[in-house]
Amino acid sequence: MTTAAVTAERYRRFAEVEARGYSPRYEAWCLAISTDGEILEFLGTLPAPRRQPNLFLGAARFLGVQIGDYEGFRSFVLDRSYDVRQVMLQRSTQTNEAGRCAVLLPSLASISAEEGRSLALIEVGASAGACLYPDRYAYVYSPGPALQPPGGSAVPAIECSVSGDVPFPATLPRVLWRAGIDLNPLDAGNDDDARWLEALVWPEHSARVERLRAALDVVRADPPLLVRGDLNEQLLPLLAQAPPDAAVVVFHSAVLAYLDEPGRNRFRATMLDLVRDSGRAVHWLSHEGHGTLAGVSGALVKDPQERDGRFLLQYNGQAIARTGAHGQSIEWL
Ligand SMILES: C[S@@+](CC[C@H](N)C(=O)[O-])C[C@H]1O[C@@H](n2cnc3c(N)ncnc32)[C@H](O)[C@@H]1O
């Protein structure tokens, strides 16, 4: 297949699998891109990992493209191709979605309750750190409970539709310590970083933008420890800093797709060692796309071909739920 054909297929797949039913504008734009020779040629001038739909669309949005018909998008990116290219080379898809806390929360609360201790959270691939505050957000599960921190939350409630027997807690777990690792930690207090995170939110998702802004306020007010570096290199040193009296949870969401297969296998082996053999109890929550997991040796995905855009939540390597990729739904297995 030619480069253009591979890119075209990637955009068509993104339109049909990820955007359909979730972002009509991105679905339309990406379908049009998949048959637009001039745009495919432009994308072909970028290194392969930089041709991602989310990166291209985010770069155009960061530079101010109007959300409208494809012709407007097309002429904007062709007129501003130098700037679009620069943003695509300098930035990465680092979407930070606090909504994902809704699907992590039941497991986090169970871990804390079973251990009878507060949590120490380590997020690998933390972006700006917005997922490190599950104790500061409010949640509305339907059907299910509405939960919020004792003093309420300044962040609009995260809504999550539910199927199956989700083990809801009565209250939010306490978090004693929070830390993250990222190749390029974003700074919630930096205007350009905040604007980039907003540009990565899909166009019709205005509630997600509102939530992102409020979540970044939470991060700014009480910043987590964010370590710059590769998760495989930084995890063990960071783990050594976790307070001894807390239940340690290492988690990640939409991160493993960015690792090559040896990197994913190394991480998985480290985590399995930690959950089985470590001197202290370490818990592992993985929230990743099916496609990513299918590339991992020994992944516990029944059907590696299954790619409906949903994510799989795993606890200590065992599948426990299917979820909406941004935390909008949870189906307990
Ligand atoms: C799509 S974002 C997800 C952010 C966050 N986990 C969330 O769910 O909102 C993926 C993040 O993983 C980071 N990342 C990718 N590869 C990494 C690696 N090898 N080590 C550390 N961070 C990595 C990226 O920089 C990016 O911030």
Short mmCIF file of C-alpha atoms and ligand atoms in Angstrom, two decimals:
data_model
loop_
_atom_site.label_atom_id
_atom_site.label_comp_id
_atom_site.label_asym_id
_atom_site.label_seq_id
_atom_site.Cartn_x
_atom_site.Cartn_y
_atom_site.Cartn_z
CA MET A 1 0.00 0.00 0.00
CA THR A 2 1.22 3.55 -0.69
CA THR A 3 1.70 6.03 2.17
CA ALA A 4 -1.38 7.92 0.99
CA ALA A 5 -3.47 4.73 0.97
CA VAL A 6 -2.35 3.80 4.50
CA THR A 7 -3.15 7.30 5.76
CA ALA A 8 -6.50 7.27 3.96
CA GLU A 9 -7.39 3.98 5.64
CA ARG A 10 -6.36 5.35 9.03
CA TYR A 11 -8.66 8.38 8.65
CA ARG A 12 -11.55 6.29 7.30
CA ARG A 13 -11.19 3.93 10.25
CA PHE A 14 -11.00 6.82 12.71
CA ALA A 15 -14.19 8.26 11.16
CA GLU A 16 -16.09 4.99 11.23
CA VAL A 17 -14.89 3.45 14.48
CA GLU A 18 -13.98 6.31 16.80
CA ALA A 19 -15.90 9.37 15.65
CA ARG A 20 -19.18 7.85 14.37
CA GLY A 21 -21.97 8.45 16.82
CA TYR A 22 -19.66 10.59 18.95
CA SER A 23 -18.48 13.45 16.77
CA PRO A 24 -20.40 13.99 13.51
CA ARG A 25 -18.04 16.82 12.51
CA TYR A 26 -14.89 14.74 12.93
CA GLU A 27 -16.55 11.81 11.23
CA ALA A 28 -17.39 13.98 8.21
CA TRP A 29 -13.97 15.67 8.09
CA CYS A 30 -12.04 12.40 8.41
CA LEU A 31 -14.12 10.63 5.77
CA ALA A 32 -13.47 13.56 3.43
CA ILE A 33 -9.74 13.56 4.27
CA SER A 34 -9.58 9.86 3.40
CA THR A 35 -10.41 10.71 -0.23
CA ASP A 36 -8.62 14.07 -0.49
CA GLY A 37 -5.35 13.59 -2.40
CA GLU A 38 -3.92 17.02 -1.54
CA ILE A 39 -4.47 16.64 2.19
CA LEU A 40 -3.18 13.06 2.16
CA GLU A 41 -0.07 14.32 0.38
CA PHE A 42 0.42 16.97 3.08
CA LEU A 43 0.06 14.33 5.80
CA GLY A 44 2.54 12.13 3.93
CA THR A 45 5.26 14.77 4.46
CA LEU A 46 5.07 14.14 8.23
CA PRO A 47 6.71 11.20 10.01
CA ALA A 48 4.23 8.28 10.25
CA PRO A 49 3.50 8.62 14.00
CA ARG A 50 2.68 12.31 13.40
CA ARG A 51 -0.08 11.60 10.88
CA GLN A 52 -2.63 10.75 13.60
CA PRO A 53 -6.16 12.11 13.07
CA ASN A 54 -6.41 13.52 16.60
CA LEU A 55 -3.09 15.34 16.18
CA PHE A 56 -4.00 16.85 12.79
CA LEU A 57 -7.48 17.91 13.87
CA GLY A 58 -6.16 19.21 17.20
CA ALA A 59 -3.44 21.25 15.45
CA ALA A 60 -6.01 22.88 13.15
CA ARG A 61 -8.26 23.64 16.13
CA PHE A 62 -5.32 25.03 18.15
CA LEU A 63 -4.66 27.44 15.27
CA GLY A 64 -8.31 28.50 15.16
CA VAL A 65 -10.04 26.52 12.40
CA GLN A 66 -13.80 27.10 12.42
CA ILE A 67 -16.03 24.15 13.17
CA GLY A 68 -17.97 24.01 9.93
CA ASP A 69 -18.04 22.30 6.57
CA TYR A 70 -15.12 20.35 5.17
CA GLU A 71 -14.28 22.97 2.53
CA GLY A 72 -13.59 25.54 5.25
CA PHE A 73 -11.40 23.08 7.17
CA ARG A 74 -9.56 22.12 4.00
CA SER A 75 -8.73 25.66 2.89
CA PHE A 76 -7.69 26.62 6.42
CA VAL A 77 -5.17 23.78 6.74
CA LEU A 78 -3.82 24.26 3.22
CA ASP A 79 -3.41 28.04 3.77
CA ARG A 80 -1.76 27.46 7.16
CA SER A 81 0.07 24.24 6.25
CA TYR A 82 3.41 25.49 7.63
CA ASP A 83 1.89 26.31 11.05
CA VAL A 84 -0.20 23.14 11.14
CA ARG A 85 2.92 21.14 10.40
CA GLN A 86 4.89 22.90 13.16
CA VAL A 87 2.20 22.21 15.75
CA MET A 88 2.00 18.57 14.62
CA LEU A 89 5.76 18.21 15.02
CA GLN A 90 5.96 20.01 18.37
CA ARG A 91 2.85 18.78 20.16
CA SER A 92 1.48 15.30 20.88
CA THR A 93 -1.98 13.94 21.54
CA GLN A 94 -2.15 14.32 25.28
CA THR A 95 -5.90 14.50 25.78
CA ASN A 96 -6.47 14.70 29.51
CA GLU A 97 -9.95 13.48 30.34
CA ALA A 98 -11.08 13.75 33.96
CA GLY A 99 -14.25 11.87 32.90
CA ARG A 100 -12.21 8.68 32.93
CA CYS A 101 -12.21 8.88 36.72
CA ALA A 102 -15.84 7.69 36.57
CA VAL A 103 -14.77 4.26 35.35
CA LEU A 104 -11.75 4.05 37.66
CA LEU A 105 -13.62 5.17 40.77
CA PRO A 106 -15.46 1.92 41.71
CA SER A 107 -12.19 -0.05 41.61
CA LEU A 108 -10.26 2.64 43.46
CA ALA A 109 -12.89 2.71 46.19
CA SER A 110 -12.91 -1.12 46.48
CA ILE A 111 -9.12 -1.19 46.82
CA SER A 112 -9.17 1.46 49.52
CA ALA A 113 -12.03 -0.29 51.37
CA GLU A 114 -10.44 -3.74 51.18
CA GLU A 115 -7.10 -2.47 52.41
CA GLY A 116 -8.71 -0.16 54.96
CA ARG A 117 -6.31 2.59 53.90
CA SER A 118 -6.24 5.80 51.93
CA LEU A 119 -4.81 5.70 48.41
CA ALA A 120 -1.45 6.66 46.93
CA LEU A 121 -2.04 7.13 43.20
CA ILE A 122 0.59 6.88 40.50
CA GLU A 123 -0.62 7.58 36.99
CA VAL A 124 1.73 6.66 34.15
CA GLY A 125 1.08 8.84 31.09
CA ALA A 126 -0.57 11.50 33.24
CA SER A 127 -0.58 14.44 30.76
CA ALA A 128 -1.47 17.42 33.01
CA GLY A 129 -2.62 15.16 35.85
CA ALA A 130 -6.41 15.71 35.73
CA CYS A 131 -7.13 11.99 36.32
CA LEU A 132 -5.21 12.08 39.59
CA TYR A 133 -8.13 13.73 41.43
CA PRO A 134 -10.93 11.10 41.52
CA ASP A 135 -11.65 12.23 45.09
CA ARG A 136 -12.36 15.83 44.02
CA TYR A 137 -14.98 15.22 41.32
CA ALA A 138 -18.72 14.56 41.48
CA TYR A 139 -20.28 11.63 39.61
CA VAL A 140 -23.73 10.75 38.34
CA TYR A 141 -24.06 7.09 37.38
CA SER A 142 -27.21 6.05 35.56
CA PRO A 143 -28.61 3.85 36.69
CA GLY A 144 -26.67 4.20 39.91
CA PRO A 145 -25.75 6.61 42.66
CA ALA A 146 -24.71 10.24 42.56
CA LEU A 147 -21.47 10.67 44.49
CA GLN A 148 -19.54 13.75 45.45
CA PRO A 149 -16.79 14.85 47.83
CA PRO A 150 -17.99 15.96 51.30
CA GLY A 151 -17.77 19.66 50.40
CA GLY A 152 -19.12 19.21 46.85
CA SER A 153 -17.09 19.72 43.69
CA ALA A 154 -16.39 22.79 41.57
CA VAL A 155 -16.16 20.50 38.55
CA PRO A 156 -19.44 19.72 36.73
CA ALA A 157 -20.58 16.20 37.67
CA ILE A 158 -19.16 13.45 35.47
CA GLU A 159 -21.99 11.45 33.92
CA CYS A 160 -21.52 7.77 33.24
CA SER A 161 -24.07 5.27 31.93
CA VAL A 162 -23.95 1.89 33.56
CA SER A 163 -24.70 -1.70 32.74
CA GLY A 164 -23.90 -4.77 34.81
CA ASP A 165 -23.25 -5.06 38.49
CA VAL A 166 -20.82 -2.22 39.15
CA PRO A 167 -19.63 -2.30 42.80
CA PHE A 168 -20.44 1.31 43.64
CA PRO A 169 -19.02 2.75 46.83
CA ALA A 170 -21.11 4.75 49.28
CA THR A 171 -18.49 7.49 49.46
CA LEU A 172 -15.41 8.58 47.55
CA PRO A 173 -12.08 7.06 48.63
CA ARG A 174 -9.50 9.28 50.31
CA VAL A 175 -6.33 10.06 48.37
CA LEU A 176 -3.25 10.65 50.50
CA TRP A 177 -0.69 11.17 47.75
CA ARG A 178 -0.80 11.59 43.98
CA ALA A 179 1.97 11.47 41.42
CA GLY A 180 2.32 11.02 37.69
CA ILE A 181 4.87 10.25 35.00
CA ASP A 182 4.77 11.64 31.49
CA LEU A 183 7.21 11.97 28.60
CA ASN A 184 6.02 15.56 28.42
CA PRO A 185 4.01 16.62 31.49
CA LEU A 186 1.65 19.47 30.62
CA ASP A 187 1.37 22.38 33.01
CA ALA A 188 -2.21 23.12 34.05
CA GLY A 189 -1.04 26.67 34.81
CA ASN A 190 0.37 27.31 31.34
CA ASP A 191 -2.08 29.00 28.95
CA ASP A 192 -0.70 27.36 25.80
CA ASP A 193 -0.81 23.90 27.38
CA ALA A 194 -4.39 24.50 28.55
CA ARG A 195 -5.37 25.74 25.07
CA TRP A 196 -3.77 22.66 23.50
CA LEU A 197 -5.74 20.38 25.83
CA GLU A 198 -8.94 22.19 24.83
CA ALA A 199 -8.08 21.82 21.13
CA LEU A 200 -7.88 18.06 21.66
CA VAL A 201 -11.47 17.84 22.90
CA TRP A 202 -13.78 16.87 20.04
CA PRO A 203 -15.92 19.70 18.64
CA GLU A 204 -19.41 18.78 19.83
CA HIS A 205 -18.21 18.01 23.36
CA SER A 206 -18.70 21.38 25.01
CA ALA A 207 -19.45 19.73 28.38
CA ARG A 208 -16.03 18.08 28.20
CA VAL A 209 -14.36 21.47 27.63
CA GLU A 210 -16.18 22.91 30.63
CA ARG A 211 -15.09 19.92 32.71
CA LEU A 212 -11.50 20.19 31.47
CA ARG A 213 -11.28 23.86 32.47
CA ALA A 214 -12.67 23.14 35.93
CA ALA A 215 -10.46 20.06 36.37
CA LEU A 216 -7.36 22.08 35.42
CA ASP A 217 -8.36 24.58 38.14
CA VAL A 218 -8.37 21.67 40.62
CA VAL A 219 -4.90 20.58 39.42
CA ARG A 220 -3.56 24.15 39.57
CA ALA A 221 -4.82 24.65 43.11
CA ASP A 222 -3.03 21.57 44.46
CA PRO A 223 -0.52 20.35 41.84
CA PRO A 224 0.51 16.68 41.87
CA LEU A 225 4.09 15.49 41.71
CA LEU A 226 4.66 15.10 37.95
CA VAL A 227 7.85 13.40 36.82
CA ARG A 228 9.15 13.86 33.28
CA GLY A 229 10.34 10.68 31.58
CA ASP A 230 9.50 7.28 30.21
CA LEU A 231 7.09 5.27 32.33
CA ASN A 232 9.29 2.17 32.11
CA GLU A 233 12.25 4.11 33.52
CA GLN A 234 10.51 6.25 36.12
CA LEU A 235 7.95 3.92 37.67
CA LEU A 236 10.10 2.09 40.23
CA PRO A 237 11.89 5.21 41.56
CA LEU A 238 8.52 6.97 41.91
CA LEU A 239 6.96 3.97 43.61
CA ALA A 240 9.73 4.13 46.22
CA GLN A 241 8.46 7.62 47.16
CA ALA A 242 4.86 6.54 47.85
CA PRO A 243 3.91 6.89 51.52
CA PRO A 244 4.16 3.53 53.32
CA ASP A 245 0.79 3.84 55.04
CA ALA A 246 -1.27 4.10 51.83
CA ALA A 247 -2.64 1.53 49.37
CA VAL A 248 -0.66 2.11 46.17
CA VAL A 249 -2.49 2.05 42.84
CA VAL A 250 -0.61 2.36 39.56
CA PHE A 251 -3.00 3.23 36.76
CA HIS A 252 -3.05 4.40 33.17
CA SER A 253 -5.59 5.38 30.59
CA ALA A 254 -5.10 5.71 26.82
CA VAL A 255 -1.33 5.44 27.15
CA LEU A 256 -0.10 2.03 26.00
CA ALA A 257 -0.93 2.82 22.36
CA TYR A 258 2.04 5.20 22.44
CA LEU A 259 4.51 2.47 23.40
CA ASP A 260 6.09 0.01 21.01
CA GLU A 261 5.48 -3.68 21.63
CA PRO A 262 8.71 -4.29 23.62
CA GLY A 263 7.85 -1.24 25.76
CA ARG A 264 4.33 -2.52 26.45
CA ASN A 265 5.62 -5.99 27.27
CA ARG A 266 8.24 -4.58 29.60
CA PHE A 267 5.66 -2.48 31.41
CA ARG A 268 3.22 -5.36 31.69
CA ALA A 269 5.94 -7.66 33.07
CA THR A 270 6.94 -5.00 35.64
CA MET A 271 3.34 -4.56 36.73
CA LEU A 272 2.66 -8.29 37.01
CA ASP A 273 5.80 -8.67 39.14
CA LEU A 274 4.68 -5.77 41.31
CA VAL A 275 1.16 -7.04 41.89
CA ARG A 276 2.31 -10.59 42.60
CA ASP A 277 5.63 -10.33 44.31
CA SER A 278 6.32 -6.91 45.67
CA GLY A 279 7.11 -6.41 49.34
CA ARG A 280 4.11 -4.10 49.56
CA ALA A 281 0.72 -4.43 47.93
CA VAL A 282 0.60 -2.62 44.60
CA HIS A 283 -2.64 -2.56 42.64
CA TRP A 284 -2.77 -2.08 38.88
CA LEU A 285 -5.63 -0.55 36.92
CA SER A 286 -5.31 -0.46 33.16
CA HIS A 287 -7.82 1.42 30.99
CA GLU A 288 -6.85 1.00 27.37
CA GLY A 289 -8.22 0.41 23.87
CA HIS A 290 -8.71 -3.13 22.64
CA GLY A 291 -6.35 -2.62 19.73
CA THR A 292 -3.54 -1.73 22.10
CA LEU A 293 -4.13 -4.75 24.27
CA ALA A 294 -4.24 -7.09 21.30
CA GLY A 295 -0.60 -6.11 20.64
CA VAL A 296 0.52 -7.22 24.09
CA SER A 297 1.77 -10.77 24.51
CA GLY A 298 -0.61 -12.69 26.74
CA ALA A 299 -3.24 -9.92 26.75
CA LEU A 300 -6.51 -11.08 28.18
CA VAL A 301 -8.71 -9.92 25.33
CA LYS A 302 -10.98 -12.70 24.14
CA ASP A 303 -11.30 -11.43 20.59
CA PRO A 304 -8.26 -9.49 19.38
CA GLN A 305 -10.26 -8.30 16.37
CA GLU A 306 -12.81 -6.66 18.62
CA ARG A 307 -12.42 -2.93 18.06
CA ASP A 308 -15.57 -0.98 18.58
CA GLY A 309 -13.89 2.11 19.99
CA ARG A 310 -14.59 1.03 23.55
CA PHE A 311 -11.87 0.53 26.14
CA LEU A 312 -11.19 -2.37 28.46
CA LEU A 313 -10.66 -1.86 32.19
CA GLN A 314 -8.36 -4.42 33.78
CA TYR A 315 -7.49 -4.96 37.43
CA ASN A 316 -4.16 -6.70 38.05
CA GLY A 317 -4.24 -8.03 34.47
CA GLN A 318 -7.83 -9.34 34.57
CA ALA A 319 -10.58 -7.76 32.47
CA ILE A 320 -13.31 -6.30 34.70
CA ALA A 321 -15.27 -3.85 32.51
CA ARG A 322 -15.76 -2.46 29.05
CA THR A 323 -15.98 1.29 29.00
CA GLY A 324 -16.57 4.34 26.84
CA ALA A 325 -13.12 5.63 25.89
CA HIS A 326 -13.68 8.95 27.68
CA GLY A 327 -15.33 7.38 30.72
CA GLN A 328 -18.89 8.03 29.51
CA SER A 329 -20.04 4.43 30.07
CA ILE A 330 -19.14 1.33 32.01
CA GLU A 331 -20.29 -2.23 31.44
CA TRP A 332 -19.19 -4.44 34.32
CA LEU A 333 -18.17 -7.92 33.18
C1 LIG B 1 -3.83 10.30 25.42
S1 LIG B 1 -2.89 10.94 26.76
C2 LIG B 1 -3.83 10.32 28.13
C3 LIG B 1 -3.65 11.16 29.37
C4 LIG B 1 -4.38 10.66 30.61
N1 LIG B 1 -3.93 9.32 30.97
C5 LIG B 1 -5.88 10.65 30.46
O1 LIG B 1 -6.47 9.56 30.37
O2 LIG B 1 -6.49 11.71 30.44
C6 LIG B 1 -1.46 9.87 26.76
C7 LIG B 1 -0.31 10.42 27.59
O3 LIG B 1 0.70 9.40 27.71
C8 LIG B 1 1.97 10.02 27.63
N2 LIG B 1 2.96 9.01 27.24
C9 LIG B 1 3.04 8.36 26.06
N3 LIG B 1 4.08 7.50 26.07
C10 LIG B 1 4.66 7.60 27.29
C11 LIG B 1 5.78 6.97 27.91
N4 LIG B 1 6.50 6.07 27.27
N5 LIG B 1 6.10 7.32 29.16
C12 LIG B 1 5.37 8.26 29.82
N6 LIG B 1 4.30 8.89 29.28
C13 LIG B 1 3.95 8.57 28.03
C14 LIG B 1 1.77 11.12 26.60
O4 LIG B 1 2.77 12.12 26.69
C15 LIG B 1 0.38 11.63 26.97
O5 LIG B 1 0.42 12.68 27.89
#
